């Protein structure tokens, strides 16, 4: 049974470029989360989707960040334009249903913006 | 403001001994607490949880204790094994009344190293 799949695993890009991170949640899971991990702020929630609908995007740092979930098996997190301070590990996680906290995490995408 | 704090960045323990990882929280609305374990280059994995109606939950070698009055929880690992070496994250959620979607607030993490 495949877990949460994220791609790419590593991304190095130049400042100002657009970056797109991808996530495939576990089949049948209705809830999807995007988290960001940095040394300074630890793991912080960026956005939450339930049944493909964004429910809480209060953690999205600024307008340069956007996330979509066009269907139940795919989500993207886009940064445009990227900045060096966006360098972090970005995790996608899914849970079977609304309110469940025992999230299954992907392996993460390590983003480096130079 | 850090609502969930793990004040010890790292902990080193001998194999076979007890590991105690600590976590403090400030938000009195939190009523469900979890520990996640993270190996390098992997995502966090759920380890154990506790509801605020309990003060202890045990699962094999892992026990979580909750002290609501002190807003403190701890994870005990007995006996510790080298394979337990990882980063441990404490997390909290406010689930009362079913109004929460499962939003987790994480601590900064504690790096546990278990020496053979």
CSV table of C-alpha atoms in Angstrom, one decimal:
chain,number,residue,atom,x,y,z
A,1,UNK,CA,0.0,0.0,0.0
A,2,UNK,CA,1.7,3.2,-1.2
A,3,UNK,CA,1.9,6.0,1.3
A,4,UNK,CA,1.8,9.7,0.5
A,5,UNK,CA,4.0,10.4,-2.5
A,6,UNK,CA,5.7,13.7,-3.0
A,7,UNK,CA,7.8,14.9,-5.9
A,8,UNK,CA,10.4,16.0,-6.5
A,9,UNK,CA,12.4,14.9,-3.5
A,10,UNK,CA,14.9,17.7,-4.0
A,11,UNK,CA,14.5,21.0,-5.9
A,12,UNK,CA,17.2,23.6,-6.4
A,13,UNK,CA,16.1,26.8,-8.1
A,14,UNK,CA,17.2,30.4,-8.6
A,15,UNK,CA,15.5,33.2,-6.9
A,16,UNK,CA,12.6,34.6,-8.9
A,17,UNK,CA,11.8,31.3,-10.5
A,18,UNK,CA,8.5,29.4,-10.2
A,19,UNK,CA,8.5,26.2,-8.1
A,20,UNK,CA,5.8,23.6,-8.1
A,21,UNK,CA,5.7,20.8,-5.5
A,22,UNK,CA,3.4,17.8,-6.0
A,23,UNK,CA,1.6,15.5,-3.7
A,24,UNK,CA,-0.4,12.3,-4.1
A,25,UNK,CA,-2.3,11.5,-0.9
A,26,UNK,CA,-3.2,8.0,0.2
A,27,UNK,CA,-6.1,6.6,-1.8
A,28,UNK,CA,-9.4,7.1,0.1
A,29,UNK,CA,-8.1,9.8,2.4
A,30,UNK,CA,-10.3,12.9,2.3
A,31,UNK,CA,-8.1,15.4,4.1
A,32,UNK,CA,-4.8,16.8,2.9
A,33,UNK,CA,-2.3,19.1,4.6
A,34,UNK,CA,0.8,21.0,3.4
A,35,UNK,CA,3.4,21.7,6.1
A,36,UNK,CA,6.8,23.5,5.9
A,37,UNK,CA,9.7,22.6,8.2
A,38,UNK,CA,12.5,25.2,8.9
A,39,UNK,CA,15.1,25.4,11.6
A,40,UNK,CA,13.6,28.7,12.9
A,41,UNK,CA,9.9,27.8,12.9
A,42,UNK,CA,9.9,24.0,13.0
A,43,UNK,CA,6.9,22.3,11.4
A,44,UNK,CA,4.1,24.7,10.5
A,45,UNK,CA,0.8,24.1,8.7
A,46,UNK,CA,0.5,26.0,5.4
A,47,UNK,CA,-2.9,24.9,4.1
A,48,UNK,CA,-5.6,22.3,4.7
A,49,UNK,CA,-8.0,20.7,2.1
A,50,UNK,CA,-11.0,18.6,2.8
A,51,UNK,CA,-12.7,16.8,-0.1
A,52,UNK,CA,-10.5,18.8,-2.5
A,53,UNK,CA,-11.7,22.1,-1.0
A,54,UNK,CA,-9.3,24.5,0.7
A,55,UNK,CA,-10.6,24.9,4.3
A,56,UNK,CA,-7.8,26.8,6.1
A,57,UNK,CA,-5.1,28.7,4.2
A,58,UNK,CA,-4.2,31.0,7.1
A,59,UNK,CA,-0.7,29.5,7.3
A,60,UNK,CA,0.2,30.4,3.7
A,61,UNK,CA,2.9,33.0,4.3
A,62,UNK,CA,2.1,35.4,1.4
A,63,UNK,CA,0.5,35.7,-1.9
A,64,UNK,CA,3.6,34.2,-3.6
A,65,UNK,CA,2.3,30.8,-2.3
A,66,UNK,CA,-0.7,29.1,-3.8
A,67,UNK,CA,-2.1,25.6,-3.5
A,68,UNK,CA,-4.6,23.6,-5.5
A,69,UNK,CA,-6.3,20.2,-5.3
A,70,UNK,CA,-7.9,19.6,-8.6
A,71,UNK,CA,-9.0,16.0,-7.6
A,72,UNK,CA,-8.8,13.6,-4.7
A,73,UNK,CA,-5.5,12.1,-5.8
A,74,UNK,CA,-3.4,15.2,-6.6
A,75,UNK,CA,-2.4,18.5,-5.0
A,76,UNK,CA,0.2,21.1,-5.8
A,77,UNK,CA,1.9,23.8,-3.9
A,78,UNK,CA,3.3,26.6,-6.0
A,79,UNK,CA,5.7,29.4,-5.1
A,80,UNK,CA,6.0,32.3,-7.6
A,81,UNK,CA,8.4,34.0,-7.5
A,82,UNK,CA,10.6,32.0,-5.1
A,83,UNK,CA,12.9,33.7,-2.6
A,84,UNK,CA,15.9,32.3,-0.6
A,85,UNK,CA,13.8,32.4,2.6
A,86,UNK,CA,11.5,29.9,1.1
A,87,UNK,CA,14.2,27.3,1.4
A,88,UNK,CA,12.8,24.5,3.6
A,89,UNK,CA,11.5,21.0,3.6
A,90,UNK,CA,7.8,20.9,2.5
A,91,UNK,CA,5.7,18.0,3.6
A,92,UNK,CA,2.4,16.8,2.4
A,93,UNK,CA,0.2,14.7,4.7
A,94,UNK,CA,-3.2,13.1,4.5
A,95,UNK,CA,-5.8,11.6,6.9
A,96,UNK,CA,-8.8,9.4,6.2
A,97,UNK,CA,-11.4,11.9,7.4
A,98,UNK,CA,-12.1,15.4,8.7
A,99,UNK,CA,-11.0,15.8,12.3
A,100,UNK,CA,-8.5,12.9,12.3
A,101,UNK,CA,-5.1,14.0,13.6
A,102,UNK,CA,-3.0,10.8,13.0
A,103,UNK,CA,-1.7,12.1,9.7
A,104,UNK,CA,0.4,10.1,7.2
A,105,UNK,CA,3.3,12.2,5.9
A,106,UNK,CA,5.1,12.0,2.7
A,107,UNK,CA,8.9,12.0,2.5
A,108,UNK,CA,9.0,15.7,1.9
A,109,UNK,CA,10.5,17.9,-0.8
A,110,UNK,CA,13.7,19.7,0.1
A,111,UNK,CA,13.6,23.1,-1.6
A,112,UNK,CA,16.7,25.3,-1.9
A,113,UNK,CA,16.4,28.7,-3.5
A,114,UNK,CA,19.7,30.3,-4.4
B,1,UNK,CA,4.4,32.7,19.7
B,2,UNK,CA,5.3,29.1,20.2
B,3,UNK,CA,2.2,27.3,21.6
B,4,UNK,CA,3.9,24.0,21.8
B,5,UNK,CA,7.5,23.9,23.1
B,6,UNK,CA,10.1,21.2,23.3
B,7,UNK,CA,12.9,22.9,25.3
B,8,UNK,CA,15.5,20.2,24.9
B,9,UNK,CA,16.9,20.2,21.3
B,10,UNK,CA,18.7,16.9,22.0
B,11,UNK,CA,18.9,14.0,24.3
B,12,UNK,CA,21.5,11.2,24.5
B,13,UNK,CA,20.7,8.0,26.3
B,14,UNK,CA,22.4,4.6,26.7
B,15,UNK,CA,20.7,1.5,25.2
B,16,UNK,CA,18.5,-0.2,27.7
B,17,UNK,CA,17.9,2.9,29.8
B,18,UNK,CA,14.8,5.1,29.8
B,19,UNK,CA,14.4,8.1,27.5
B,20,UNK,CA,12.2,10.9,28.6
B,21,UNK,CA,11.2,13.6,26.1
B,22,UNK,CA,9.3,16.6,27.4
B,23,UNK,CA,6.8,19.0,25.9
B,24,UNK,CA,5.0,22.1,27.2
B,25,UNK,CA,2.0,23.9,25.8
B,26,UNK,CA,0.3,27.2,26.4
B,27,UNK,CA,-3.0,26.9,24.7
B,28,UNK,CA,-5.6,25.7,27.1
B,29,UNK,CA,-7.9,24.8,24.2
B,30,UNK,CA,-5.6,21.9,23.2
B,31,UNK,CA,-7.3,18.6,24.2
B,32,UNK,CA,-5.5,16.0,22.1
B,33,UNK,CA,-1.8,15.4,22.0
B,34,UNK,CA,0.4,13.3,19.8
B,35,UNK,CA,4.0,12.3,19.4
B,36,UNK,CA,5.6,11.8,16.0
B,37,UNK,CA,8.9,10.3,15.2
B,38,UNK,CA,11.0,11.3,12.2
B,39,UNK,CA,14.0,9.6,10.7
B,40,UNK,CA,16.4,11.6,8.4
B,41,UNK,CA,15.1,12.1,4.8
B,42,UNK,CA,11.7,10.7,5.8
B,43,UNK,CA,8.4,12.3,6.8
B,44,UNK,CA,7.2,12.2,10.4
B,45,UNK,CA,5.3,9.1,11.5
B,46,UNK,CA,2.6,8.9,14.1
B,47,UNK,CA,3.8,7.2,17.3
B,48,UNK,CA,1.3,7.6,20.2
B,49,UNK,CA,-1.4,9.9,21.3
B,50,UNK,CA,-3.4,10.9,24.4
B,51,UNK,CA,-6.7,12.6,25.0
B,52,UNK,CA,-7.0,15.3,27.7
B,53,UNK,CA,-9.5,13.0,29.5
B,54,UNK,CA,-6.6,10.7,30.3
B,55,UNK,CA,-3.3,11.2,32.1
B,56,UNK,CA,-1.5,8.2,30.7
B,57,UNK,CA,-1.4,6.1,27.6
B,58,UNK,CA,0.8,3.2,27.0
B,59,UNK,CA,1.8,1.3,23.8
B,60,UNK,CA,4.5,-1.3,24.2
B,61,UNK,CA,7.8,0.5,25.1
B,62,UNK,CA,6.2,3.9,24.7
B,63,UNK,CA,4.2,5.7,27.3
B,64,UNK,CA,2.8,9.2,27.2
B,65,UNK,CA,2.0,11.1,30.3
B,66,UNK,CA,-0.2,14.2,30.4
B,67,UNK,CA,-0.3,16.8,33.3
B,68,UNK,CA,-3.0,19.2,32.3
B,69,UNK,CA,-2.6,21.5,35.3
B,70,UNK,CA,1.0,22.0,34.4
B,71,UNK,CA,0.3,22.0,30.6
B,72,UNK,CA,3.0,19.4,30.2
B,73,UNK,CA,3.4,16.1,28.5
B,74,UNK,CA,6.2,13.6,28.3
B,75,UNK,CA,7.1,10.6,26.3
B,76,UNK,CA,8.8,7.7,28.0
B,77,UNK,CA,10.7,5.0,26.0
B,78,UNK,CA,11.7,2.0,28.0
B,79,UNK,CA,14.0,0.3,27.3
B,80,UNK,CA,15.6,2.6,24.7
B,81,UNK,CA,17.0,1.0,21.6
B,82,UNK,CA,19.5,2.3,19.0
B,83,UNK,CA,16.7,2.1,16.4
B,84,UNK,CA,14.8,4.7,18.5
B,85,UNK,CA,17.4,7.3,17.5
B,86,UNK,CA,15.3,9.9,15.6
B,87,UNK,CA,13.7,13.4,16.0
B,88,UNK,CA,10.6,13.3,18.1
B,89,UNK,CA,7.9,15.9,17.6
B,90,UNK,CA,5.2,16.7,20.1
B,91,UNK,CA,2.0,18.0,18.6
B,92,UNK,CA,-1.3,19.3,19.9
B,93,UNK,CA,-4.8,19.7,18.5
B,94,UNK,CA,-8.0,21.4,19.7
B,95,UNK,CA,-10.7,18.9,18.9
B,96,UNK,CA,-13.5,19.7,21.4
B,97,UNK,CA,-16.9,19.6,19.9
B,98,UNK,CA,-15.7,18.2,16.7
B,99,UNK,CA,-15.0,21.6,15.4
B,100,UNK,CA,-11.4,21.1,14.5
B,101,UNK,CA,-10.4,19.6,11.2
B,102,UNK,CA,-7.4,18.0,12.7
B,103,UNK,CA,-5.0,20.9,12.7
B,104,UNK,CA,-1.8,20.1,14.5
B,105,UNK,CA,0.5,22.5,16.2
B,106,UNK,CA,4.0,21.0,16.4
B,107,UNK,CA,6.9,21.6,18.8
B,108,UNK,CA,10.4,22.2,17.5
B,109,UNK,CA,11.5,18.6,18.0
B,110,UNK,CA,14.0,16.8,20.1
B,111,UNK,CA,16.8,14.8,18.6
B,112,UNK,CA,17.1,11.5,20.5
B,113,UNK,CA,20.3,9.5,20.2
B,114,UNK,CA,20.5,6.1,21.8
B,115,UNK,CA,24.0,4.7,22.1
B,116,UNK,CA,24.7,1.0,22.0
